[in-house]
GROMACS .gro file of C-alpha atoms in nm:
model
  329
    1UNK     CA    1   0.780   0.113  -1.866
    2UNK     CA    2   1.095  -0.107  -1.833
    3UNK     CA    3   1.036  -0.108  -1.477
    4UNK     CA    4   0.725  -0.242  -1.314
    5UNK     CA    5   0.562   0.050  -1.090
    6UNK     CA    6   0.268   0.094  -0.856
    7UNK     CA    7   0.073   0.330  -0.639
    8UNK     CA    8  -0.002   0.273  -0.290
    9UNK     CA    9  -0.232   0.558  -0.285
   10UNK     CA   10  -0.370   0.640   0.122
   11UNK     CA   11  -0.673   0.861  -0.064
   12UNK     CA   12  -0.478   1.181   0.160
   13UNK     CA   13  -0.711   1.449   0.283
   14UNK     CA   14  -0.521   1.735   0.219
   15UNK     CA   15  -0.488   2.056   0.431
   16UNK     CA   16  -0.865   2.236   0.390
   17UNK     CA   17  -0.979   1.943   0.191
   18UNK     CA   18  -1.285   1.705   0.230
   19UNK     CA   19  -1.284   1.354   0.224
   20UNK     CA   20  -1.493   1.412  -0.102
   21UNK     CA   21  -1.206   1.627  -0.285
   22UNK     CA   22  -0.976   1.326  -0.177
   23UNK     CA   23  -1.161   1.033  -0.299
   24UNK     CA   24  -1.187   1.264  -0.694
   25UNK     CA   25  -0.848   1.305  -0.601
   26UNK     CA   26  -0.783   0.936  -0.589
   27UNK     CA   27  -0.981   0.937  -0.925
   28UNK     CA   28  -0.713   1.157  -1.091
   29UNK     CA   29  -0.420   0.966  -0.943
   30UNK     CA   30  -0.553   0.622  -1.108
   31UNK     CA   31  -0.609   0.781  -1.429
   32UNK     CA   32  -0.290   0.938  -1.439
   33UNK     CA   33  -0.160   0.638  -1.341
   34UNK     CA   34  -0.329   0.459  -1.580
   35UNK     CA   35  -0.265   0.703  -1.854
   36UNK     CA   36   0.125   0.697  -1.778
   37UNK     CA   37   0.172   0.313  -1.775
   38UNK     CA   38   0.195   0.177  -1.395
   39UNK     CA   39   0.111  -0.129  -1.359
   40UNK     CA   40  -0.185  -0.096  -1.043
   41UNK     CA   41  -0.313   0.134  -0.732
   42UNK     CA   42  -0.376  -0.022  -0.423
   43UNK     CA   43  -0.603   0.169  -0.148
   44UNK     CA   44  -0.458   0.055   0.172
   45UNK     CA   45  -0.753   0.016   0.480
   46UNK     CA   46  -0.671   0.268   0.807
   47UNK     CA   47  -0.908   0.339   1.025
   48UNK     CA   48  -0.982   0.632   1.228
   49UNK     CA   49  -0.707   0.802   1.102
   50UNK     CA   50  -0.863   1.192   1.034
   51UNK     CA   51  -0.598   1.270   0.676
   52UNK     CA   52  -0.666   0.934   0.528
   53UNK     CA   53  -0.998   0.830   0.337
   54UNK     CA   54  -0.907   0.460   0.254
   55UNK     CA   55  -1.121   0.285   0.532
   56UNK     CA   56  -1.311   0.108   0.329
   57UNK     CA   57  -1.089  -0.011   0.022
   58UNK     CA   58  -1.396  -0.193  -0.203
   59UNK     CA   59  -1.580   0.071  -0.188
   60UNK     CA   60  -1.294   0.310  -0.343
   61UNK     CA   61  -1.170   0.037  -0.587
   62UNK     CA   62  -1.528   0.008  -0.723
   63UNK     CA   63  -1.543   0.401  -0.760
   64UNK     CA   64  -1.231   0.426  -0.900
   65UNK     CA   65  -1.277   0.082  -1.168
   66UNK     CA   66  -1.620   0.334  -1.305
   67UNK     CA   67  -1.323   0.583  -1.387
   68UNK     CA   68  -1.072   0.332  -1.544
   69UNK     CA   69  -1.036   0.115  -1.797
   70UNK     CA   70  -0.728  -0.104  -1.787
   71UNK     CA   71  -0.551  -0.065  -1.446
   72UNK     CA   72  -0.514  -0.274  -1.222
   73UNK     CA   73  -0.704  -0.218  -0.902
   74UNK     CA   74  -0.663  -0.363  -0.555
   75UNK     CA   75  -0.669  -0.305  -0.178
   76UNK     CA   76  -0.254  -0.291  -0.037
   77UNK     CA   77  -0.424  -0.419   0.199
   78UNK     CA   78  -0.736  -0.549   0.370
   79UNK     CA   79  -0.677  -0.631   0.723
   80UNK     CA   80  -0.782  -0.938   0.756
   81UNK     CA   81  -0.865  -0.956   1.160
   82UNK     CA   82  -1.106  -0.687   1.105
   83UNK     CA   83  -1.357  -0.913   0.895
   84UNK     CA   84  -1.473  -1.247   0.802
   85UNK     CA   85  -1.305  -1.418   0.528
   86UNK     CA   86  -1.612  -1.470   0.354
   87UNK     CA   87  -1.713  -1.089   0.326
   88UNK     CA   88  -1.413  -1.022   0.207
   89UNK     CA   89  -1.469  -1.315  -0.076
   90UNK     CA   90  -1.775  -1.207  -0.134
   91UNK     CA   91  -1.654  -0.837  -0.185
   92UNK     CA   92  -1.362  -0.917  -0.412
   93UNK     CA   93  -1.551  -1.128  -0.596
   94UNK     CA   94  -1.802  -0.859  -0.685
   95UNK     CA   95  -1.496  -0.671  -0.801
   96UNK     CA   96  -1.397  -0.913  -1.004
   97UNK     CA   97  -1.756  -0.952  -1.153
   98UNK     CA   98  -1.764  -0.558  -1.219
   99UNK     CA   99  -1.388  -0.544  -1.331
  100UNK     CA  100  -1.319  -0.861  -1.463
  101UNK     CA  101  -0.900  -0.914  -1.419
  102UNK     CA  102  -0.828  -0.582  -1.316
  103UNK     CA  103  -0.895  -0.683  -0.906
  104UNK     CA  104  -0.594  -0.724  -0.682
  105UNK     CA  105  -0.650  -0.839  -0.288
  106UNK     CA  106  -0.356  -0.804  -0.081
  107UNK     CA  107  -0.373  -0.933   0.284
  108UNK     CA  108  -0.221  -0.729   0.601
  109UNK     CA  109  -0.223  -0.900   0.959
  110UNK     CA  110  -0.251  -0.557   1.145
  111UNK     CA  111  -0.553  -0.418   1.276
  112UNK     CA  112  -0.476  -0.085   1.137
  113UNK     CA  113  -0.607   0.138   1.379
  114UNK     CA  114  -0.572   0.178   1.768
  115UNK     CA  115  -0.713  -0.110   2.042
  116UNK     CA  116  -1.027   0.145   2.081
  117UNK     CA  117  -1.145   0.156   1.702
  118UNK     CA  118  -1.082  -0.248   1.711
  119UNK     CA  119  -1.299  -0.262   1.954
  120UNK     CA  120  -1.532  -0.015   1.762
  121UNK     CA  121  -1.528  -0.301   1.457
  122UNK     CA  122  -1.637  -0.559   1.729
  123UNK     CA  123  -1.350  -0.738   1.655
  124UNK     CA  124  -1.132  -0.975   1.899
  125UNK     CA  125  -0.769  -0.850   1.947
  126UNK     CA  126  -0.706  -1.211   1.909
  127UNK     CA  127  -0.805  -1.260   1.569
  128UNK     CA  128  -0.464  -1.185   1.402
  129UNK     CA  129  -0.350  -1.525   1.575
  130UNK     CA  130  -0.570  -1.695   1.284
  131UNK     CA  131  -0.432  -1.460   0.998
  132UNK     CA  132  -0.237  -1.781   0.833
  133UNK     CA  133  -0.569  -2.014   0.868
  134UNK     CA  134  -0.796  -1.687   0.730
  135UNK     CA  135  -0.590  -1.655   0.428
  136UNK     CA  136  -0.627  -2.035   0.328
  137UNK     CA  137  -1.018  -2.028   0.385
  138UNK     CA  138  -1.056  -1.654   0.179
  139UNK     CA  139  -0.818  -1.853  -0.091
  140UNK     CA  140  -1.028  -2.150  -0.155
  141UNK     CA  141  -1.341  -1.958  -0.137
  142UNK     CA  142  -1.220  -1.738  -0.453
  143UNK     CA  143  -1.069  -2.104  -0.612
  144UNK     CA  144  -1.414  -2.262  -0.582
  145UNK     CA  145  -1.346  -2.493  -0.291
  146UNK     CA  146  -1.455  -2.377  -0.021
  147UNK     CA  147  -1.309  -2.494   0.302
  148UNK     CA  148  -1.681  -2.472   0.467
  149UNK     CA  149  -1.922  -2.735   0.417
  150UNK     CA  150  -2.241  -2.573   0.256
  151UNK     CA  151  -2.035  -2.213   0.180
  152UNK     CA  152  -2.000  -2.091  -0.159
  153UNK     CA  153  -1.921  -1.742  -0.209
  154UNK     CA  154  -2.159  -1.567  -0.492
  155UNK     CA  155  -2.020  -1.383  -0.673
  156UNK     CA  156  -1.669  -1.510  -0.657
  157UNK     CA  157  -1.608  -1.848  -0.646
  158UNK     CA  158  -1.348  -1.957  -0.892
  159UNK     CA  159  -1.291  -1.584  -0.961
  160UNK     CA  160  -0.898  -1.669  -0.824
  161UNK     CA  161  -0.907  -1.305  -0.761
  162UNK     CA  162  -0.503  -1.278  -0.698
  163UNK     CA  163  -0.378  -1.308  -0.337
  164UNK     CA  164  -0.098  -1.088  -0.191
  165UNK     CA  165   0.065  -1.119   0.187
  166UNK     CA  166   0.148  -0.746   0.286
  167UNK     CA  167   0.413  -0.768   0.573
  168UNK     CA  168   0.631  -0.540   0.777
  169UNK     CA  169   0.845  -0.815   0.960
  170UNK     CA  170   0.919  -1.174   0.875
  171UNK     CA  171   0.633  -1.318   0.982
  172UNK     CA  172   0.443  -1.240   0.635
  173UNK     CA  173   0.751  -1.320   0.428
  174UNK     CA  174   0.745  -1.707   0.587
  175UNK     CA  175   0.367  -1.695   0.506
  176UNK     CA  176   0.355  -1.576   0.197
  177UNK     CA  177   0.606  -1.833   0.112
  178UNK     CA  178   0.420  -2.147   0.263
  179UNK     CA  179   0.132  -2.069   0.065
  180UNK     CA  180   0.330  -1.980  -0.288
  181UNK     CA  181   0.165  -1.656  -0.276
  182UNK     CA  182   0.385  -1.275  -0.395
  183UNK     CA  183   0.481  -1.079  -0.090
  184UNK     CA  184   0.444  -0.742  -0.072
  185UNK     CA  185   0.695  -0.512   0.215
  186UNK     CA  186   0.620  -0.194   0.405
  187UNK     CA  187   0.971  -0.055   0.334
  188UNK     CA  188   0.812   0.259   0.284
  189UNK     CA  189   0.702   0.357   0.649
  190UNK     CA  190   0.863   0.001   0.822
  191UNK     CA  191   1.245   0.003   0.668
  192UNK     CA  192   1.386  -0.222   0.905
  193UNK     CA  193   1.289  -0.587   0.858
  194UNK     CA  194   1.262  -0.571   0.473
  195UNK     CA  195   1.624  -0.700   0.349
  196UNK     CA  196   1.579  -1.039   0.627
  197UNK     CA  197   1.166  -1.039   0.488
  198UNK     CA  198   1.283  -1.046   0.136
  199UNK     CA  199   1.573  -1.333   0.205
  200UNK     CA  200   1.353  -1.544   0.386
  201UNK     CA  201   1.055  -1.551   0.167
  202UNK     CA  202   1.290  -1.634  -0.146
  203UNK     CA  203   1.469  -1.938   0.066
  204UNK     CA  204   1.133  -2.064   0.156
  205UNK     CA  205   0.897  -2.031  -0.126
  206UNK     CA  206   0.688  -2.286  -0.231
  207UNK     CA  207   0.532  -2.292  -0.611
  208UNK     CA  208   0.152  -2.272  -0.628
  209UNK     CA  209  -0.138  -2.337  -0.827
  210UNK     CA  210  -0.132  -1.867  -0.841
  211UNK     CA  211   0.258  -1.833  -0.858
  212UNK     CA  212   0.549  -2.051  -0.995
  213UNK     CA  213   0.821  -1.863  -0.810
  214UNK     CA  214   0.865  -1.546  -0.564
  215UNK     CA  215   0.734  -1.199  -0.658
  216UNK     CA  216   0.859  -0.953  -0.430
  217UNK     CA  217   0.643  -0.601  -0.411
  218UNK     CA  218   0.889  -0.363  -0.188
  219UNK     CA  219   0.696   0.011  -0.098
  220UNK     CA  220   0.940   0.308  -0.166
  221UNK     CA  221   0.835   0.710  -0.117
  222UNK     CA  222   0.818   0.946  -0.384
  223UNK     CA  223   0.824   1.282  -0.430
  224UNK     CA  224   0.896   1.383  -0.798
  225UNK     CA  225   0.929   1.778  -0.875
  226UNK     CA  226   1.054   1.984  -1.176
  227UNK     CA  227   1.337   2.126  -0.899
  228UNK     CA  228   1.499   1.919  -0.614
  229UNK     CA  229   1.437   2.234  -0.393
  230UNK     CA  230   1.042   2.206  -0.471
  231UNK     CA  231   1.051   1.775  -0.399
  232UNK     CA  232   1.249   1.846  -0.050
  233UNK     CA  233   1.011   2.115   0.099
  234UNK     CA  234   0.737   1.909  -0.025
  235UNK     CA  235   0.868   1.607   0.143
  236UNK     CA  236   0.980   1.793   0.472
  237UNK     CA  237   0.617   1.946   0.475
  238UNK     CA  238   0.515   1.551   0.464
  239UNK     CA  239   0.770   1.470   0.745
  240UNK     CA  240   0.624   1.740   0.988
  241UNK     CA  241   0.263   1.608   0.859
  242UNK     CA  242   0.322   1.253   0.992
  243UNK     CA  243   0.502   1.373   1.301
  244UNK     CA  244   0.186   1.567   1.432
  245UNK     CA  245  -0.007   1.231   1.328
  246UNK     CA  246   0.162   1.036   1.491
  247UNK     CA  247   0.271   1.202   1.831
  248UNK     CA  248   0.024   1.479   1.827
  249UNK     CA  249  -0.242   1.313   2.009
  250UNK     CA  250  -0.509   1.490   1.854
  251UNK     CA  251  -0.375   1.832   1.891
  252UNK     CA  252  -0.335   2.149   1.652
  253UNK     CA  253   0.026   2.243   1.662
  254UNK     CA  254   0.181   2.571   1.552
  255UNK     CA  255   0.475   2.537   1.261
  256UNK     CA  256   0.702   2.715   1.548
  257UNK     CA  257   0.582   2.370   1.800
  258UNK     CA  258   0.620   2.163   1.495
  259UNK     CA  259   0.975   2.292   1.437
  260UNK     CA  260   1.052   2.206   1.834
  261UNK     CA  261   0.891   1.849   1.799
  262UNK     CA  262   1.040   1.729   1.448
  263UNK     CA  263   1.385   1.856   1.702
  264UNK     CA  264   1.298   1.581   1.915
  265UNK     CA  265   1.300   1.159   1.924
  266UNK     CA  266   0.978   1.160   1.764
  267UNK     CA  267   1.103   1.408   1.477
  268UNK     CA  268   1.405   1.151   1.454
  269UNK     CA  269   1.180   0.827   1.439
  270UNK     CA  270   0.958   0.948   1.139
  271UNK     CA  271   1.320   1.011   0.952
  272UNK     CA  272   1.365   0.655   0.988
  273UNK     CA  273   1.020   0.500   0.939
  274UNK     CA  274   1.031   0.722   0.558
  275UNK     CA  275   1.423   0.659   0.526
  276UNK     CA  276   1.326   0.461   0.213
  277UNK     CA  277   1.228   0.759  -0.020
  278UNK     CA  278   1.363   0.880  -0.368
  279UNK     CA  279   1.327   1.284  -0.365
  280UNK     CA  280   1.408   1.550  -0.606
  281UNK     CA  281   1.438   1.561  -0.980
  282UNK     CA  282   1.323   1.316  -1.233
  283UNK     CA  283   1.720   1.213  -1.267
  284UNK     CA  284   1.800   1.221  -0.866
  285UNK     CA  285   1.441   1.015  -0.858
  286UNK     CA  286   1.568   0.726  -1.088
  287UNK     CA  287   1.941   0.710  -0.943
  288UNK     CA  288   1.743   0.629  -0.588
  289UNK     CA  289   1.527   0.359  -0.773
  290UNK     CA  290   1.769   0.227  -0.959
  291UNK     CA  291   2.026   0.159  -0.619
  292UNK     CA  292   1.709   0.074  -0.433
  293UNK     CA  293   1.611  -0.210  -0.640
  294UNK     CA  294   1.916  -0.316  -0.687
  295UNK     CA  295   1.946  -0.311  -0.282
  296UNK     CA  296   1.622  -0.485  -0.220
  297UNK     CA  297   1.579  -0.757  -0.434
  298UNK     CA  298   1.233  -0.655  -0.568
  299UNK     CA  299   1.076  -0.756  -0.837
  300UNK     CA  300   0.834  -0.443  -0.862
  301UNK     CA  301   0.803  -0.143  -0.655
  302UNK     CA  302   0.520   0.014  -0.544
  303UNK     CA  303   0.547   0.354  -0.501
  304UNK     CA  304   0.401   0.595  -0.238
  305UNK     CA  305   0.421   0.961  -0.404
  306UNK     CA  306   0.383   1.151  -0.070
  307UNK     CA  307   0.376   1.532  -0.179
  308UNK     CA  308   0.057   1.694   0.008
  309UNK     CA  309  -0.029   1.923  -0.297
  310UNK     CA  310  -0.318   1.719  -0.490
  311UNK     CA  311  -0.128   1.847  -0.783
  312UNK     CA  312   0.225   1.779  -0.686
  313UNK     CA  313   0.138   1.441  -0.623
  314UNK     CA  314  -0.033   1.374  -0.974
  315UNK     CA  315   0.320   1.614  -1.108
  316UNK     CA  316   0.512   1.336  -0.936
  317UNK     CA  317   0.354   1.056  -1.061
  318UNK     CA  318   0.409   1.195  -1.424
  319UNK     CA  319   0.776   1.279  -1.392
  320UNK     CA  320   0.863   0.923  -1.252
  321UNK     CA  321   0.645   0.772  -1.568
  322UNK     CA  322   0.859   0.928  -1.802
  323UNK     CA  323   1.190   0.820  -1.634
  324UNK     CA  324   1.080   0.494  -1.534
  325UNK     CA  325   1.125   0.324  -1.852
  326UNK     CA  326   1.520   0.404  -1.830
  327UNK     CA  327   1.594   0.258  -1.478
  328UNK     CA  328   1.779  -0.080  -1.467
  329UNK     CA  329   1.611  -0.383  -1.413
   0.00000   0.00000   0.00000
């Protein structure tokens, strides 16, 4: 590929599916993915979230690495309030000893689930107010010098297992600059902040002993089909999907109550938290890439390929492969 492409893959439990049929799903995706030329998958961490299967990223990326070979793997991201930096060392760096430089670790601030599941991790709300000092500590652990007298982390330590800042506002972009580190953007469900994120973390970059200059990761929706009338019913059907996710509280809605509440303020919000997405044909799927990029400033794009169907999603990941390789860089 010309242009350097990833999969954020959520491990989506499908309508009538299991959270077993979505994690062999997952397996598929990667070594489709692998098999087509993208560059990684990332299994981003949600909790308590009943269509997603991700909560536990290490334990998928070590599932998945048994079913690869050469792809890069890596969590898009570990929320970092919800655990110690050293168990997250410690876990990476087992990675890393299983799948040695295939293992990615990218870093969100959020807790990633609602104030009662943080309280079900026994976690304080507080603890994203440290995220900039638990990023520093987790980084020398996997350079070998640890920050805590006594503290090694086995395996691990000098693994430099590479570091990512996820971010949805600037706050990550200034971060991930301080600390010389590649920045990876929401755009795909948090549009708004990303063209200020991506400005600010390119005027304030500092080189580090990982990265010599910015890398800029930007998240972008996909839905790839053989007909641009199959890729916008599949995305509509993932529209009304997230809707009921996200204002639903917990309820089973009819399509005719769907149809009313995609109608309403919340049907117009979820247009604008997936107003980043490149629809229809192989051809109409490049164009949007290609203007996107260009738009964004992003040195790689990591792509979410939302389609609901197990196999319309691995379809979509296919047709972008073989178009990717033509898109301007």
């Amino acid at each position: 590929m010309s242009l350097s492409l990833s999969i954020l893959d959520l491990a989506h439990i499908g309508p009538g599916k299991t959270a077993g049929e979505s994690i062999a799903a997952s397996v598929e995706l990667a070594r489709t993915a692998e098999r087509t030329g993208y560059q990684r998958v990332w299994y981003a961490e949600h909790h308590n979230m009943p269509h997603i299967a991700s909560s536990a990223p290490a334990v998928l990326i070590a599932h998945v690495g048994a079913h690869t070979s050469t792809i890069r793997l890596g969590a898009g991201g570990v929320m970092l309030p919800n655990h110690s930096p050293l168990a997250i060392a410690e876990q990476f760096g087992t990675l890393d000893a299983m799948y040695p430089g295939r293992i990615d670790l990218g870093l969100g601030r959020a807790p990633g689930s609602d104030q009662a599941t943080t309280y079900a991790l026994r976690r304080d709300p507080s603890a994203s107010e440290t995220f900039p000092q638990d990023v520093a500590e987790l980084r020398d652990y996997l350079a070998g010098r640890s920050s805590v007298p006594g503290v090694d982390v086995v395996p691990g330590a000098g693994s430099r297992v590479p570091l990512y800042v996820l971010g949805s506002s600037t706050f990550g972009a200034h971060l991930a600059a301080a600390l010389g580190l590649p920045y990876a953007f929401a755009s795909h469900f948090a549009p708004q902040a990303l063209h200020a994120a991506v400005s600010a973390y390119r005027r304030e970059f500092q080189p580090s002993e990982q990265l010599d200059r910015p890398h800029v990761i930007a998240g972008v929706n996909v839905v790839a089909a053989d007909s641009a009338d199959d890729a916008r019913a599949a995305f509509e059907q993932v529209q009304r999907r997230f809707a009921v996710s996200l204002f639903g509280r917990g309820r089973t809605f009819t399509e005719a109550e769907v149809d009313i509440l995609m109608q309403t303020a919340a049907g117009q919000h979820v247009g604008q938290m997936l107003s980043y997405a490149a629809v229809g044909t192989p051809a109409d799927v490049r164009r949007y890439l290609d203007s996107f990029l260009d738009a964004s400033g992003a040195d790689e794009l990591i792509t979410a390929h939302q389609a609901l169907d197990d196999e319309a999603r691995l379809r979509s990941v296919e047709l972008l492969a073989e178009v990717a390789q033509d898109v301007a860089v």
